[in-house]
Amino acid sequence: MGLFWNLIQQSQISDQKGRAETLEARVAFLEYELQKTKSLLISTLKILEEQSGKDIDGDGKIG
């Protein structure tokens, strides 16, 4: 019975490790996508400010 229980626990540990690695990869991907989205948003904002001549983001500058 002890050996069987050890095998079950080892299997559960392996499964949990796989989920954690997958979660870490997903978080890393989401952080990368967030950075790309922020860069695009800043670029778009600069173009909008230059085209409209207005300070849209309130930083005191146009562009």
Backbone as a chain_set.jsonl record, in Angstrom:
{"seq": "MGLFWNLIQQSQISDQKGRAETLEARVAFLEYELQKTKSLLISTLKILEEQSGKDIDGDGKIG", "coords": {"N": [[0.831, -1.202, 0.0], [1.985, 1.245, 0.739], [3.864, 1.725, -1.302], [2.205, 2.031, -3.524], [0.798, 4.347, -2.757], [2.918, 6.202, -2.706], [3.543, 6.279, -5.433], [1.217, 7.465, -6.461], [1.346, 9.985, -5.213], [3.746, 10.934, -6.324], [3.023, 11.125, -8.987], [1.069, 13.118, -8.818], [2.661, 15.261, -7.973], [4.305, 15.57, -10.21], [2.38, 16.306, -12.125], [1.529, 18.749, -11.041], [3.892, 20.243, -11.199], [4.167, 20.423, -13.967], [1.909, 21.976, -14.559], [2.603, 24.349, -13.255], [4.885, 25.169, -14.678], [3.709, 25.593, -17.144], [1.974, 27.662, -16.479], [3.824, 29.651, -15.771], [4.987, 30.104, -18.267], [2.763, 31.077, -19.648], [2.266, 33.434, -18.213], [4.63, 34.843, -18.754], [4.328, 35.162, -21.533], [1.993, 36.751, -21.589], [2.929, 39.044, -20.28], [4.788, 39.916, -22.156], [3.066, 40.433, -24.336], [1.55, 42.493, -23.183], [3.496, 44.509, -22.939], [4.024, 44.99, -25.664], [1.497, 45.959, -26.419], [1.31, 48.278, -24.851], [3.402, 49.789, -25.981], [2.432, 50.148, -28.586], [0.128, 51.611, -27.998], [1.227, 53.982, -26.924], [2.633, 54.932, -29.168], [0.477, 55.347, -30.919], [-0.937, 57.293, -29.517], [0.878, 59.436, -29.564], [0.89, 60.016, -32.306], [-1.818, 60.726, -32.643], [-1.922, 63.031, -31.015], [-0.136, 64.693, -32.392], [-1.459, 64.956, -34.856], [-3.908, 66.111, -34.104], [-3.135, 68.295, -32.643], [-3.512, 68.611, -29.956], [-3.077, 68.128, -26.4], [-3.542, 65.133, -25.408], [-3.014, 63.151, -23.465], [-2.411, 64.563, -21.216], [0.166, 65.265, -20.382], [1.389, 67.636, -20.738], [2.687, 68.066, -23.084], [2.715, 67.997, -26.663], [2.661, 65.311, -28.701]], "CA": [[0.0, 0.0, 0.0], [2.864, 2.405, 0.801], [4.461, 1.959, -2.618], [1.13, 2.551, -4.372], [0.543, 5.727, -2.333], [4.061, 6.988, -3.165], [3.395, 6.469, -6.884], [0.145, 8.448, -6.66], [1.871, 11.298, -4.825], [4.752, 11.345, -7.315], [2.272, 11.518, -10.178], [0.451, 14.417, -8.541], [3.738, 16.264, -7.951], [4.69, 15.803, -11.606], [1.303, 17.064, -12.765], [1.554, 20.116, -10.512], [5.071, 20.895, -11.765], [3.831, 20.738, -15.358], [0.982, 23.119, -14.562], [3.335, 25.546, -12.841], [5.72, 25.595, -15.804], [2.799, 26.122, -18.152], [1.501, 28.948, -15.973], [4.934, 30.6, -15.899], [5.105, 30.434, -19.688], [1.613, 31.914, -19.994], [2.484, 34.756, -17.61], [5.689, 35.492, -19.533], [3.738, 35.567, -22.803], [1.074, 37.864, -21.338], [3.741, 40.23, -19.988], [5.328, 40.346, -23.445], [1.962, 41.027, -25.093], [1.214, 43.763, -22.533], [4.516, 45.478, -23.316], [3.768, 45.351, -27.058], [0.278, 46.755, -26.449], [1.643, 49.597, -24.313], [4.209, 50.494, -26.988], [1.527, 50.546, -29.658], [-0.745, 52.663, -27.477], [2.011, 55.212, -26.827], [2.864, 55.398, -30.543], [-0.801, 55.843, -31.439], [-1.235, 58.526, -28.801], [1.748, 60.492, -30.105], [0.388, 60.386, -33.638], [-3.083, 61.449, -32.449], [-1.619, 64.366, -30.504], [0.471, 65.482, -33.468], [-2.473, 65.229, -35.873], [-4.966, 66.97, -33.583], [-2.562, 69.487, -32.031], [-3.99, 68.693, -28.579], [-2.426, 67.285, -25.408], [-4.577, 64.17, -25.047], [-2.688, 62.39, -22.25], [-2.237, 65.466, -20.085], [1.552, 65.344, -19.914], [1.876, 68.989, -20.993], [3.374, 68.097, -24.384], [2.007, 67.435, -27.814], [3.536, 64.377, -29.387]], "C": [[0.864, 1.25, 0.0], [3.461, 2.746, -0.547], [3.428, 2.567, -3.567], [0.852, 4.017, -4.052], [1.669, 6.65, -2.801], [3.97, 7.269, -4.662], [2.322, 7.514, -7.192], [0.653, 9.85, -6.337], [2.878, 11.814, -5.845], [4.072, 11.813, -8.595], [1.636, 12.896, -9.988], [1.495, 15.531, -8.521], [4.169, 16.6, -9.374], [3.643, 16.639, -12.34], [1.33, 18.527, -12.329], [2.732, 20.898, -11.083], [4.807, 21.301, -13.213], [2.893, 21.92, -15.454], [1.696, 24.414, -14.207], [4.197, 26.066, -13.982], [4.862, 26.192, -16.907], [2.3, 27.501, -17.733], [2.584, 30.005, -16.095], [5.111, 31.036, -17.353], [3.97, 31.348, -20.121], [1.782, 33.324, -19.448], [3.542, 35.514, -18.396], [5.143, 35.983, -20.872], [2.812, 36.765, -22.628], [1.827, 39.15, -21.01], [4.332, 40.797, -21.275], [4.247, 41.035, -24.279], [1.544, 42.376, -24.498], [2.217, 44.838, -22.924], [4.327, 45.939, -24.765], [2.549, 46.255, -27.171], [0.536, 48.168, -25.935], [2.44, 50.423, -25.331], [3.333, 50.995, -28.13], [0.623, 51.685, -29.218], [-0.004, 53.999, -27.395], [2.278, 55.791, -28.218], [1.604, 56.005, -31.139], [-1.158, 57.178, -30.802], [-0.397, 59.692, -29.326], [1.254, 60.964, -31.463], [-0.914, 61.168, -33.516], [-2.842, 62.868, -31.953], [-1.025, 65.249, -31.589], [-0.561, 65.875, -34.511], [-3.526, 66.219, -35.368], [-4.427, 68.275, -33.0], [-3.0, 69.674, -30.586], [-3.187, 67.738, -27.684], [-3.471, 66.318, -24.847], [-4.281, 63.479, -23.715], [-2.367, 63.251, -21.037], [-0.822, 65.584, -19.556], [2.18, 66.724, -20.178], [2.615, 69.134, -22.314], [2.458, 67.534, -25.461], [3.005, 66.561, -28.558], [4.426, 63.589, -28.494]], "O": [[0.524, 2.227, -0.667], [3.558, 3.919, -0.906], [3.731, 3.496, -4.317], [0.689, 4.835, -4.958], [1.403, 7.765, -3.247], [4.285, 8.373, -5.109], [2.499, 8.349, -8.079], [0.419, 10.79, -7.096], [2.865, 12.995, -6.19], [4.502, 12.788, -9.212], [1.665, 13.733, -10.89], [1.232, 16.631, -9.007], [4.374, 17.767, -9.708], [3.98, 17.562, -13.083], [1.173, 19.431, -13.15], [2.596, 22.076, -11.414], [5.182, 22.396, -13.634], [3.053, 22.775, -16.325], [1.422, 25.46, -14.796], [4.238, 27.271, -14.228], [5.244, 27.181, -17.533], [2.218, 28.408, -18.561], [2.3, 31.139, -16.481], [5.357, 32.211, -17.627], [4.19, 32.292, -20.88], [1.479, 34.299, -20.136], [3.374, 36.701, -18.676], [5.458, 37.093, -21.301], [2.846, 37.696, -23.433], [1.406, 40.233, -21.419], [4.372, 42.013, -21.463], [4.485, 42.095, -24.858], [1.218, 43.302, -25.241], [1.825, 45.968, -23.211], [4.453, 47.126, -25.064], [2.563, 47.219, -27.937], [0.045, 49.141, -26.508], [2.178, 51.611, -25.515], [3.479, 52.13, -28.583], [0.38, 52.62, -29.981], [-0.558, 55.036, -27.761], [2.164, 56.999, -28.422], [1.655, 57.051, -31.785], [-1.629, 58.089, -31.483], [-0.905, 60.798, -29.51], [1.205, 62.164, -31.735], [-1.1, 62.167, -34.21], [-3.487, 63.807, -32.419], [-1.373, 66.426, -31.694], [-0.545, 67.003, -35.002], [-3.985, 67.073, -36.127], [-5.167, 69.251, -32.874], [-2.878, 70.771, -30.04], [-2.692, 66.702, -28.13], [-4.198, 66.658, -23.914], [-5.195, 63.245, -22.923], [-2.084, 62.732, -19.957], [-0.623, 65.962, -18.402], [3.352, 66.949, -19.876], [3.115, 70.214, -22.629], [1.568, 66.723, -25.205], [4.061, 67.026, -28.987], [5.209, 62.768, -28.972]]}, "num_chains": 1, "name": "protein.A"}
